[in-house]
Amino acid sequence: HAKNCGKNNAKLYSSSLTMQIMSHVQLEVGLRKALQNDELYLLYQPQIDVSSAQIVGVEALVRWRHPERGIISPTEFIPLAEETGLIVPIGEWVLRTACQQAMAWQQMGQRPVRVAVNLSAKQFKDENLTQIVLSTLHETGLPAELLELELTEGTLMDDARATMVTLEQLRGIGVYLSIDDFGTGYSSMNYLKRFDVRALKIDRSFISGLPQDSENAAITRAIIAMAHGLKMAVVAEGVETGAQLVLLEQFGCDMAQGYYLGHPSPPESIHLMLGQQFALNGVMSGDSGRSM
Ligand code: C2E
Ligand code: MG
Ligand code: MG
Ligand code: MG
């Protein structure tokens, strides 16, 4: 009887495995067509300057509107795009679309804000990356300093020599480089010194327990102090409450991003937010007499 059970389990397991592989293959086939079928789109999440309460940038976050499965999160399809190499054309599309959108807001009369694009390790290793960035800026007319490229610690640590060359080329173009999800990867304090990166984005896992979690508070404070010592700016990710924002302001954090300040939103909503100069008045710890 026990044997039978085991067999059944094995059968169940293998059939669900088959299912997984099937859907994986189907997803891959679908992803190949997603670009040409216009199924990808970008949302933009505001990044706020903590002391002025102004939107200073937006992060482009990709979504896939699958014809049968509905909206698929990038945490599900970006790894697949990386495995299959599709991340290169997809990444190029994200870059171009984000730069075009940043210019479109300006053409509609908004003040310039930075647009941040996530780069995966594979894209960063693509030998054409610098050329793609250059031609995208040229074609869209976006000034280089308004383009932010978000890298992860893993990407930077991968191959020190090649990384150094690419980073120097990107810095030469004048784009704004930042390190995403900071504190979750393998960090070497050495590379922070060597690489000319402008900002650290503190991973939201450190922000989520604030203000109560004293260990996360200590880590957040330490990252801010270190970054400022290295003349880098700091962005807190995943800010979900006013209390978190107040604490981050006390810690001297430069910028914040999170649901409390704005969800990833379509371009029209960002256009409205940019138009509302005083949108965050009263949201901030306020009453400090600052003009917002
Ligand atoms: P990320 O770059 O760290 O982006 C931040 C993620 O946190 C986004 O998830 C965003 O929606 C979410 N988030 C923002 N504020 C809050 C908050 O207050 N609370 C919580 N719980 N979450 C918040 P999303 O859009 O699902 O993206 C997930 C990841 O997928 C991104 O993490 C990034 O690594 C990757 N990704 C997204 N778009 C692209 C892309 O165009 N290219 C590449 N290579 N990766 C992308
Ligand atoms: Mg990011
Ligand atoms: Mg992040
Ligand atoms: Mg990330």
mmCIF file of C-alpha atoms and ligand atoms in Angstrom:
data_model
loop_
_atom_site.group_PDB
_atom_site.id
_atom_site.type_symbol
_atom_site.label_atom_id
_atom_site.label_comp_id
_atom_site.label_asym_id
_atom_site.label_seq_id
_atom_site.Cartn_x
_atom_site.Cartn_y
_atom_site.Cartn_z
ATOM 1 C CA HIS A 1 0.000 0.000 0.000
ATOM 2 C CA ALA A 2 2.811 2.334 0.944
ATOM 3 C CA LYS A 3 4.490 1.537 -2.355
ATOM 4 C CA ASN A 4 1.348 2.455 -4.192
ATOM 5 C CA CYS A 5 1.186 5.751 -2.434
ATOM 6 C CA GLY A 6 4.749 6.511 -3.406
ATOM 7 C CA LYS A 7 4.014 5.686 -6.996
ATOM 8 C CA ASN A 8 1.011 7.925 -7.007
ATOM 9 C CA ASN A 9 3.020 10.723 -5.515
ATOM 10 C CA ALA A 10 5.716 10.261 -8.113
ATOM 11 C CA LYS A 11 3.095 10.330 -10.828
ATOM 12 C CA LEU A 12 1.502 13.418 -9.395
ATOM 13 C CA TYR A 13 4.873 15.071 -9.054
ATOM 14 C CA SER A 14 5.934 14.281 -12.596
ATOM 15 C CA SER A 15 2.647 15.431 -14.036
ATOM 16 C CA SER A 16 2.839 18.735 -12.206
ATOM 17 C CA LEU A 17 6.428 19.003 -13.355
ATOM 18 C CA THR A 18 5.254 18.439 -16.916
ATOM 19 C CA MET A 19 2.712 21.163 -16.335
ATOM 20 C CA GLN A 20 5.408 23.501 -15.102
ATOM 21 C CA ILE A 21 7.597 22.781 -18.098
ATOM 22 C CA MET A 22 4.650 23.161 -20.435
ATOM 23 C CA SER A 23 3.667 26.509 -19.065
ATOM 24 C CA HIS A 24 7.307 27.564 -19.034
ATOM 25 C CA VAL A 25 7.650 26.718 -22.717
ATOM 26 C CA GLN A 26 4.318 28.359 -23.520
ATOM 27 C CA LEU A 27 5.369 31.422 -21.592
ATOM 28 C CA GLU A 28 8.620 31.554 -23.513
ATOM 29 C CA VAL A 29 6.843 31.236 -26.861
ATOM 30 C CA GLY A 30 4.467 33.970 -25.743
ATOM 31 C CA LEU A 31 7.267 36.218 -24.559
ATOM 32 C CA ARG A 32 8.947 35.972 -27.946
ATOM 33 C CA LYS A 33 5.807 37.412 -29.513
ATOM 34 C CA ALA A 34 4.997 39.861 -26.725
ATOM 35 C CA LEU A 35 7.156 42.639 -28.106
ATOM 36 C CA GLN A 36 5.870 42.510 -31.679
ATOM 37 C CA ASN A 37 2.275 42.100 -30.421
ATOM 38 C CA ASP A 38 2.540 45.216 -28.237
ATOM 39 C CA GLU A 39 1.792 43.289 -25.069
ATOM 40 C CA LEU A 40 4.466 44.955 -22.951
ATOM 41 C CA TYR A 41 3.911 48.296 -21.318
ATOM 42 C CA LEU A 42 5.550 50.460 -18.693
ATOM 43 C CA LEU A 43 4.303 51.897 -15.441
ATOM 44 C CA TYR A 44 6.221 54.664 -13.698
ATOM 45 C CA GLN A 45 6.716 55.072 -9.965
ATOM 46 C CA PRO A 46 7.561 58.518 -8.580
ATOM 47 C CA GLN A 47 10.765 59.151 -6.648
ATOM 48 C CA ILE A 48 10.426 62.031 -4.226
ATOM 49 C CA ASP A 49 13.061 64.373 -2.875
ATOM 50 C CA VAL A 50 12.530 64.030 0.869
ATOM 51 C CA SER A 51 13.337 67.594 1.866
ATOM 52 C CA SER A 52 11.464 69.426 -0.893
ATOM 53 C CA ALA A 53 8.663 66.858 -1.377
ATOM 54 C CA GLN A 54 9.074 67.250 -5.125
ATOM 55 C CA ILE A 55 9.042 64.456 -7.655
ATOM 56 C CA VAL A 56 12.614 64.285 -8.942
ATOM 57 C CA GLY A 57 12.395 61.092 -10.891
ATOM 58 C CA VAL A 58 10.297 58.127 -11.941
ATOM 59 C CA GLU A 59 11.252 54.470 -12.216
ATOM 60 C CA ALA A 60 10.031 52.570 -15.270
ATOM 61 C CA LEU A 61 8.603 49.152 -14.344
ATOM 62 C CA VAL A 62 7.620 46.766 -17.106
ATOM 63 C CA ARG A 63 4.365 44.758 -17.248
ATOM 64 C CA TRP A 64 3.166 42.062 -19.655
ATOM 65 C CA ARG A 65 -0.465 41.990 -20.647
ATOM 66 C CA HIS A 66 -0.777 38.321 -21.631
ATOM 67 C CA PRO A 67 -3.731 37.632 -23.949
ATOM 68 C CA GLU A 68 -4.928 34.649 -21.840
ATOM 69 C CA ARG A 69 -3.247 34.931 -18.495
ATOM 70 C CA GLY A 70 -3.806 38.609 -17.857
ATOM 71 C CA ILE A 71 -1.161 40.865 -16.383
ATOM 72 C CA ILE A 72 2.111 39.125 -15.579
ATOM 73 C CA SER A 73 4.585 40.612 -13.105
ATOM 74 C CA PRO A 74 8.203 41.265 -14.092
ATOM 75 C CA THR A 75 9.328 39.059 -11.185
ATOM 76 C CA GLU A 76 7.829 36.208 -13.215
ATOM 77 C CA PHE A 77 8.944 36.986 -16.756
ATOM 78 C CA ILE A 78 12.199 38.936 -16.361
ATOM 79 C CA PRO A 79 14.067 35.817 -15.147
ATOM 80 C CA LEU A 80 12.674 33.953 -18.178
ATOM 81 C CA ALA A 81 13.710 36.814 -20.432
ATOM 82 C CA GLU A 82 17.199 36.611 -18.933
ATOM 83 C CA GLU A 83 17.466 32.844 -19.457
ATOM 84 C CA THR A 84 16.395 33.060 -23.073
ATOM 85 C CA GLY A 85 18.336 36.191 -23.976
ATOM 86 C CA LEU A 86 15.043 37.956 -24.783
ATOM 87 C CA ILE A 87 16.010 40.480 -22.124
ATOM 88 C CA VAL A 88 18.244 42.212 -24.666
ATOM 89 C CA PRO A 89 15.492 43.238 -27.138
ATOM 90 C CA ILE A 90 13.003 43.729 -24.275
ATOM 91 C CA GLY A 91 15.488 45.863 -22.370
ATOM 92 C CA GLU A 92 16.149 47.929 -25.460
ATOM 93 C CA TRP A 93 12.419 48.508 -25.874
ATOM 94 C CA VAL A 94 12.067 49.497 -22.191
ATOM 95 C CA LEU A 95 14.959 51.931 -22.501
ATOM 96 C CA ARG A 96 13.615 53.589 -25.642
ATOM 97 C CA THR A 97 10.018 53.744 -24.390
ATOM 98 C CA ALA A 98 11.066 55.251 -21.044
ATOM 99 C CA CYS A 99 13.271 57.890 -22.697
ATOM 100 C CA GLN A 100 10.503 58.786 -25.170
ATOM 101 C CA GLN A 101 8.014 59.097 -22.306
ATOM 102 C CA ALA A 102 10.317 61.344 -20.296
ATOM 103 C CA MET A 103 10.597 63.626 -23.326
ATOM 104 C CA ALA A 104 6.832 63.492 -23.907
ATOM 105 C CA TRP A 105 6.115 64.823 -20.386
ATOM 106 C CA GLN A 106 8.515 67.670 -21.041
ATOM 107 C CA GLN A 107 6.887 68.418 -24.377
ATOM 108 C CA MET A 108 3.556 68.608 -22.558
ATOM 109 C CA GLY A 109 5.045 71.354 -20.430
ATOM 110 C CA GLN A 110 6.276 69.498 -17.354
ATOM 111 C CA ARG A 111 9.589 70.305 -15.730
ATOM 112 C CA PRO A 112 12.278 67.719 -16.484
ATOM 113 C CA VAL A 113 12.496 64.686 -14.221
ATOM 114 C CA ARG A 114 14.904 61.783 -14.316
ATOM 115 C CA VAL A 115 13.695 58.444 -15.644
ATOM 116 C CA ALA A 116 15.185 55.284 -14.127
ATOM 117 C CA VAL A 117 15.478 52.033 -16.059
ATOM 118 C CA ASN A 118 16.414 48.669 -14.531
ATOM 119 C CA LEU A 119 19.280 46.868 -16.220
ATOM 120 C CA SER A 120 19.661 43.145 -15.750
ATOM 121 C CA ALA A 121 23.070 41.463 -15.570
ATOM 122 C CA LYS A 122 22.749 40.064 -19.084
ATOM 123 C CA GLN A 123 21.998 43.463 -20.546
ATOM 124 C CA PHE A 124 24.920 44.943 -18.716
ATOM 125 C CA LYS A 125 27.203 42.292 -20.232
ATOM 126 C CA ASP A 126 25.913 42.933 -23.753
ATOM 127 C CA GLU A 127 28.815 44.474 -25.628
ATOM 128 C CA ASN A 128 26.433 46.781 -27.504
ATOM 129 C CA LEU A 129 24.983 48.323 -24.339
ATOM 130 C CA THR A 130 26.897 51.598 -24.468
ATOM 131 C CA GLN A 131 26.055 52.041 -28.135
ATOM 132 C CA ILE A 132 22.379 51.300 -27.497
ATOM 133 C CA VAL A 133 22.241 53.841 -24.670
ATOM 134 C CA LEU A 134 23.994 56.454 -26.782
ATOM 135 C CA SER A 135 21.761 56.015 -29.809
ATOM 136 C CA THR A 136 18.602 55.927 -27.670
ATOM 137 C CA LEU A 137 19.528 59.241 -26.067
ATOM 138 C CA HIS A 138 20.360 60.663 -29.471
ATOM 139 C CA GLU A 139 17.130 59.475 -31.092
ATOM 140 C CA THR A 140 14.840 60.564 -28.270
ATOM 141 C CA GLY A 141 16.677 63.783 -27.437
ATOM 142 C CA LEU A 142 16.738 63.027 -23.711
ATOM 143 C CA PRO A 143 19.731 64.625 -21.963
ATOM 144 C CA ALA A 144 22.010 61.902 -20.564
ATOM 145 C CA GLU A 145 21.789 63.178 -16.979
ATOM 146 C CA LEU A 146 18.018 62.588 -17.051
ATOM 147 C CA LEU A 147 18.533 58.885 -17.655
ATOM 148 C CA GLU A 148 19.191 56.762 -14.586
ATOM 149 C CA LEU A 149 20.393 53.186 -14.991
ATOM 150 C CA GLU A 150 19.764 50.892 -12.027
ATOM 151 C CA LEU A 151 22.255 48.074 -11.568
ATOM 152 C CA THR A 152 22.370 45.442 -8.861
ATOM 153 C CA GLU A 153 25.261 44.481 -6.638
ATOM 154 C CA GLY A 154 25.408 41.107 -8.399
ATOM 155 C CA THR A 155 25.837 42.761 -11.783
ATOM 156 C CA LEU A 156 28.695 44.888 -10.512
ATOM 157 C CA MET A 157 30.527 42.089 -8.730
ATOM 158 C CA ASP A 158 30.337 39.696 -11.656
ATOM 159 C CA ASP A 159 33.400 40.441 -13.730
ATOM 160 C CA ALA A 160 35.409 43.275 -12.308
ATOM 161 C CA ARG A 161 37.381 44.207 -15.424
ATOM 162 C CA ALA A 162 34.558 44.172 -17.963
ATOM 163 C CA THR A 163 32.303 45.900 -15.441
ATOM 164 C CA MET A 164 34.832 48.646 -14.952
ATOM 165 C CA VAL A 165 35.078 49.311 -18.692
ATOM 166 C CA THR A 166 31.300 49.419 -19.199
ATOM 167 C CA LEU A 167 30.765 51.620 -16.156
ATOM 168 C CA GLU A 168 33.397 54.052 -17.352
ATOM 169 C CA GLN A 169 31.770 54.232 -20.770
ATOM 170 C CA LEU A 170 28.343 54.855 -19.242
ATOM 171 C CA ARG A 171 29.744 57.486 -16.895
ATOM 172 C CA GLY A 172 31.433 59.044 -19.901
ATOM 173 C CA ILE A 173 28.056 59.407 -21.583
ATOM 174 C CA GLY A 174 26.875 61.185 -18.439
ATOM 175 C CA VAL A 175 24.022 58.927 -17.358
ATOM 176 C CA TYR A 176 23.083 58.692 -13.676
ATOM 177 C CA LEU A 177 24.059 55.304 -12.239
ATOM 178 C CA SER A 178 22.514 53.781 -9.145
ATOM 179 C CA ILE A 179 22.662 50.488 -7.278
ATOM 180 C CA ASP A 180 19.259 48.859 -6.820
ATOM 181 C CA ASP A 181 18.194 46.627 -3.907
ATOM 182 C CA PHE A 182 21.285 47.733 -2.008
ATOM 183 C CA GLY A 183 22.142 45.549 0.975
ATOM 184 C CA THR A 184 20.681 42.323 -0.367
ATOM 185 C CA GLY A 185 23.570 41.188 -2.578
ATOM 186 C CA TYR A 186 27.250 40.680 -2.021
ATOM 187 C CA SER A 187 28.659 44.106 -1.370
ATOM 188 C CA SER A 188 32.280 44.972 -1.469
ATOM 189 C CA MET A 189 32.982 48.381 -0.002
ATOM 190 C CA ASN A 190 35.850 48.462 -2.459
ATOM 191 C CA TYR A 191 33.692 48.723 -5.522
ATOM 192 C CA LEU A 192 31.663 51.536 -4.033
ATOM 193 C CA LYS A 193 34.897 53.471 -3.905
ATOM 194 C CA ARG A 194 36.094 52.405 -7.341
ATOM 195 C CA PHE A 195 32.899 52.657 -9.344
ATOM 196 C CA ASP A 196 31.551 56.103 -9.948
ATOM 197 C CA VAL A 197 27.966 55.428 -8.927
ATOM 198 C CA ARG A 198 25.707 58.323 -7.978
ATOM 199 C CA ALA A 199 23.114 56.734 -5.722
ATOM 200 C CA LEU A 200 22.273 53.721 -3.575
ATOM 201 C CA LYS A 201 18.715 52.449 -3.370
ATOM 202 C CA ILE A 202 18.185 50.835 0.021
ATOM 203 C CA ASP A 203 16.249 47.619 -0.476
ATOM 204 C CA ARG A 204 12.700 47.698 0.795
ATOM 205 C CA SER A 205 13.313 44.749 3.129
ATOM 206 C CA PHE A 206 15.228 47.184 5.379
ATOM 207 C CA ILE A 207 12.536 49.842 5.177
ATOM 208 C CA SER A 208 9.539 47.590 5.762
ATOM 209 C CA GLY A 209 10.044 47.147 9.517
ATOM 210 C CA LEU A 210 10.610 50.825 10.207
ATOM 211 C CA PRO A 211 10.186 52.696 12.441
ATOM 212 C CA GLN A 212 9.851 49.896 15.065
ATOM 213 C CA ASP A 213 12.606 47.551 13.920
ATOM 214 C CA SER A 214 15.745 48.912 15.573
ATOM 215 C CA GLU A 215 18.099 46.651 13.621
ATOM 216 C CA ASN A 216 16.737 47.763 10.272
ATOM 217 C CA ALA A 217 16.875 51.339 11.529
ATOM 218 C CA ALA A 218 20.565 50.885 12.386
ATOM 219 C CA ILE A 219 21.294 49.397 8.953
ATOM 220 C CA THR A 220 19.379 52.142 7.149
ATOM 221 C CA ARG A 221 21.211 54.835 9.096
ATOM 222 C CA ALA A 222 24.565 53.206 8.410
ATOM 223 C CA ILE A 223 23.906 52.938 4.668
ATOM 224 C CA ILE A 224 22.910 56.619 4.554
ATOM 225 C CA ALA A 225 26.020 57.679 6.483
ATOM 226 C CA MET A 226 28.290 55.584 4.296
ATOM 227 C CA ALA A 227 26.713 56.806 1.071
ATOM 228 C CA HIS A 228 26.998 60.431 2.129
ATOM 229 C CA GLY A 229 30.621 59.874 3.137
ATOM 230 C CA LEU A 230 31.212 58.642 -0.408
ATOM 231 C CA LYS A 231 29.266 61.610 -1.845
ATOM 232 C CA MET A 232 26.481 59.371 -3.033
ATOM 233 C CA ALA A 233 22.757 60.016 -2.721
ATOM 234 C CA VAL A 234 20.371 57.563 -1.067
ATOM 235 C CA VAL A 235 16.915 56.449 -2.168
ATOM 236 C CA ALA A 236 14.721 54.464 0.233
ATOM 237 C CA GLU A 237 12.624 51.864 -1.582
ATOM 238 C CA GLY A 238 9.264 50.545 -0.444
ATOM 239 C CA VAL A 239 8.170 53.455 1.753
ATOM 240 C CA GLU A 240 4.626 52.535 2.756
ATOM 241 C CA THR A 241 3.839 54.757 5.738
ATOM 242 C CA GLY A 242 4.145 58.365 6.848
ATOM 243 C CA ALA A 243 6.041 57.238 9.955
ATOM 244 C CA GLN A 244 8.684 55.635 7.740
ATOM 245 C CA LEU A 245 9.029 58.827 5.750
ATOM 246 C CA VAL A 246 9.414 60.921 8.912
ATOM 247 C CA LEU A 247 12.159 58.630 10.200
ATOM 248 C CA LEU A 248 13.948 58.631 6.849
ATOM 249 C CA GLU A 249 13.835 62.412 6.811
ATOM 250 C CA GLN A 250 15.397 62.446 10.299
ATOM 251 C CA PHE A 251 18.106 60.097 9.048
ATOM 252 C CA GLY A 252 18.894 62.501 6.229
ATOM 253 C CA CYS A 253 17.744 60.188 3.444
ATOM 254 C CA ASP A 254 17.724 62.087 0.144
ATOM 255 C CA MET A 255 14.940 60.430 -1.820
ATOM 256 C CA ALA A 256 12.078 58.050 -1.241
ATOM 257 C CA GLN A 257 9.962 55.764 -3.360
ATOM 258 C CA GLY A 258 7.051 53.566 -2.327
ATOM 259 C CA TYR A 259 3.302 53.065 -2.230
ATOM 260 C CA TYR A 260 2.909 55.859 0.337
ATOM 261 C CA LEU A 261 4.287 58.327 -2.200
ATOM 262 C CA GLY A 262 2.838 56.791 -5.324
ATOM 263 C CA HIS A 263 2.196 53.407 -6.898
ATOM 264 C CA PRO A 264 3.635 52.421 -10.258
ATOM 265 C CA SER A 265 1.266 54.367 -12.529
ATOM 266 C CA PRO A 266 0.495 54.908 -16.201
ATOM 267 C CA PRO A 267 2.029 57.932 -17.974
ATOM 268 C CA GLU A 268 -1.196 59.992 -17.768
ATOM 269 C CA SER A 269 -1.253 59.742 -13.967
ATOM 270 C CA ILE A 270 2.394 60.756 -13.724
ATOM 271 C CA HIS A 271 1.617 63.715 -15.968
ATOM 272 C CA LEU A 272 -1.062 64.816 -13.482
ATOM 273 C CA MET A 273 1.225 64.279 -10.470
ATOM 274 C CA LEU A 274 3.975 66.347 -12.083
ATOM 275 C CA GLY A 275 1.457 69.123 -12.624
ATOM 276 C CA GLN A 276 0.466 69.193 -8.981
ATOM 277 C CA GLN A 277 3.353 71.103 -7.459
ATOM 278 C CA PHE A 278 2.024 70.799 -3.934
ATOM 279 C CA ALA A 279 0.611 67.311 -4.170
ATOM 280 C CA LEU A 280 2.564 66.093 -1.191
ATOM 281 C CA ASN A 281 1.964 69.083 1.030
ATOM 282 C CA GLY A 282 0.731 67.747 4.341
ATOM 283 C CA VAL A 283 1.885 64.267 3.503
ATOM 284 C CA MET A 284 5.368 65.070 4.732
ATOM 285 C CA SER A 285 6.153 65.389 8.431
ATOM 286 C CA GLY A 286 5.288 68.973 7.569
ATOM 287 C CA ASP A 287 4.928 71.872 9.977
ATOM 288 C CA SER A 288 8.691 72.319 9.862
ATOM 289 C CA GLY A 289 8.036 75.642 8.222
ATOM 290 C CA ARG A 290 9.584 74.617 4.959
ATOM 291 C CA SER A 291 7.955 75.767 1.810
ATOM 292 C CA MET A 292 7.094 72.739 -0.281
HETATM 293 P P1 C2E B 1 12.871 46.928 -8.382
HETATM 294 O O1 C2E B 1 13.651 47.536 -9.471
HETATM 295 O O2 C2E B 1 13.518 46.859 -7.051
HETATM 296 O O3 C2E B 1 11.513 47.733 -8.345
HETATM 297 C C1 C2E B 1 10.783 47.981 -7.186
HETATM 298 C C2 C2E B 1 9.651 46.986 -7.018
HETATM 299 O O4 C2E B 1 9.019 47.221 -5.765
HETATM 300 C C3 C2E B 1 8.552 47.121 -8.050
HETATM 301 O O5 C2E B 1 7.984 45.839 -8.258
HETATM 302 C C4 C2E B 1 7.552 48.028 -7.354
HETATM 303 O O6 C2E B 1 6.236 47.914 -7.854
HETATM 304 C C5 C2E B 1 7.652 47.508 -5.956
HETATM 305 N N1 C2E B 1 7.283 48.527 -4.953
HETATM 306 C C6 C2E B 1 7.383 49.860 -5.047
HETATM 307 N N2 C2E B 1 6.970 50.469 -3.923
HETATM 308 C C7 C2E B 1 6.606 49.485 -3.077
HETATM 309 C C8 C2E B 1 6.083 49.477 -1.730
HETATM 310 O O7 C2E B 1 5.884 50.514 -1.098
HETATM 311 N N3 C2E B 1 5.839 48.259 -1.186
HETATM 312 C C9 C2E B 1 6.054 47.101 -1.863
HETATM 313 N N4 C2E B 1 5.767 45.952 -1.238
HETATM 314 N N5 C2E B 1 6.536 47.064 -3.130
HETATM 315 C C10 C2E B 1 6.817 48.252 -3.722
HETATM 316 P P2 C2E B 1 7.685 45.312 -9.729
HETATM 317 O O8 C2E B 1 7.187 46.416 -10.600
HETATM 318 O O9 C2E B 1 6.871 44.081 -9.590
HETATM 319 O O10 C2E B 1 9.120 44.921 -10.246
HETATM 320 C C11 C2E B 1 9.840 43.902 -9.639
HETATM 321 C C12 C2E B 1 11.264 43.843 -10.134
HETATM 322 O O11 C2E B 1 11.288 43.452 -11.510
HETATM 323 C C13 C2E B 1 11.978 45.169 -10.080
HETATM 324 O O12 C2E B 1 12.447 45.421 -8.774
HETATM 325 C C14 C2E B 1 13.091 44.928 -11.078
HETATM 326 O O13 C2E B 1 14.149 44.205 -10.479
HETATM 327 C C15 C2E B 1 12.420 44.033 -12.101
HETATM 328 N N6 C2E B 1 12.007 44.866 -13.258
HETATM 329 C C16 C2E B 1 10.903 45.606 -13.432
HETATM 330 N N7 C2E B 1 10.910 46.216 -14.627
HETATM 331 C C17 C2E B 1 12.074 45.855 -15.238
HETATM 332 C C18 C2E B 1 12.680 46.148 -16.501
HETATM 333 O O14 C2E B 1 12.177 46.922 -17.336
HETATM 334 N N8 C2E B 1 13.891 45.551 -16.761
HETATM 335 C C19 C2E B 1 14.498 44.721 -15.870
HETATM 336 N N9 C2E B 1 15.680 44.188 -16.194
HETATM 337 N N10 C2E B 1 13.964 44.442 -14.670
HETATM 338 C C20 C2E B 1 12.763 44.989 -14.352
HETATM 339 MG MG MG B 2 14.694 49.175 -9.661
HETATM 340 MG MG MG B 3 14.755 47.609 -5.846
HETATM 341 MG MG MG B 4 15.471 44.774 -8.460
#
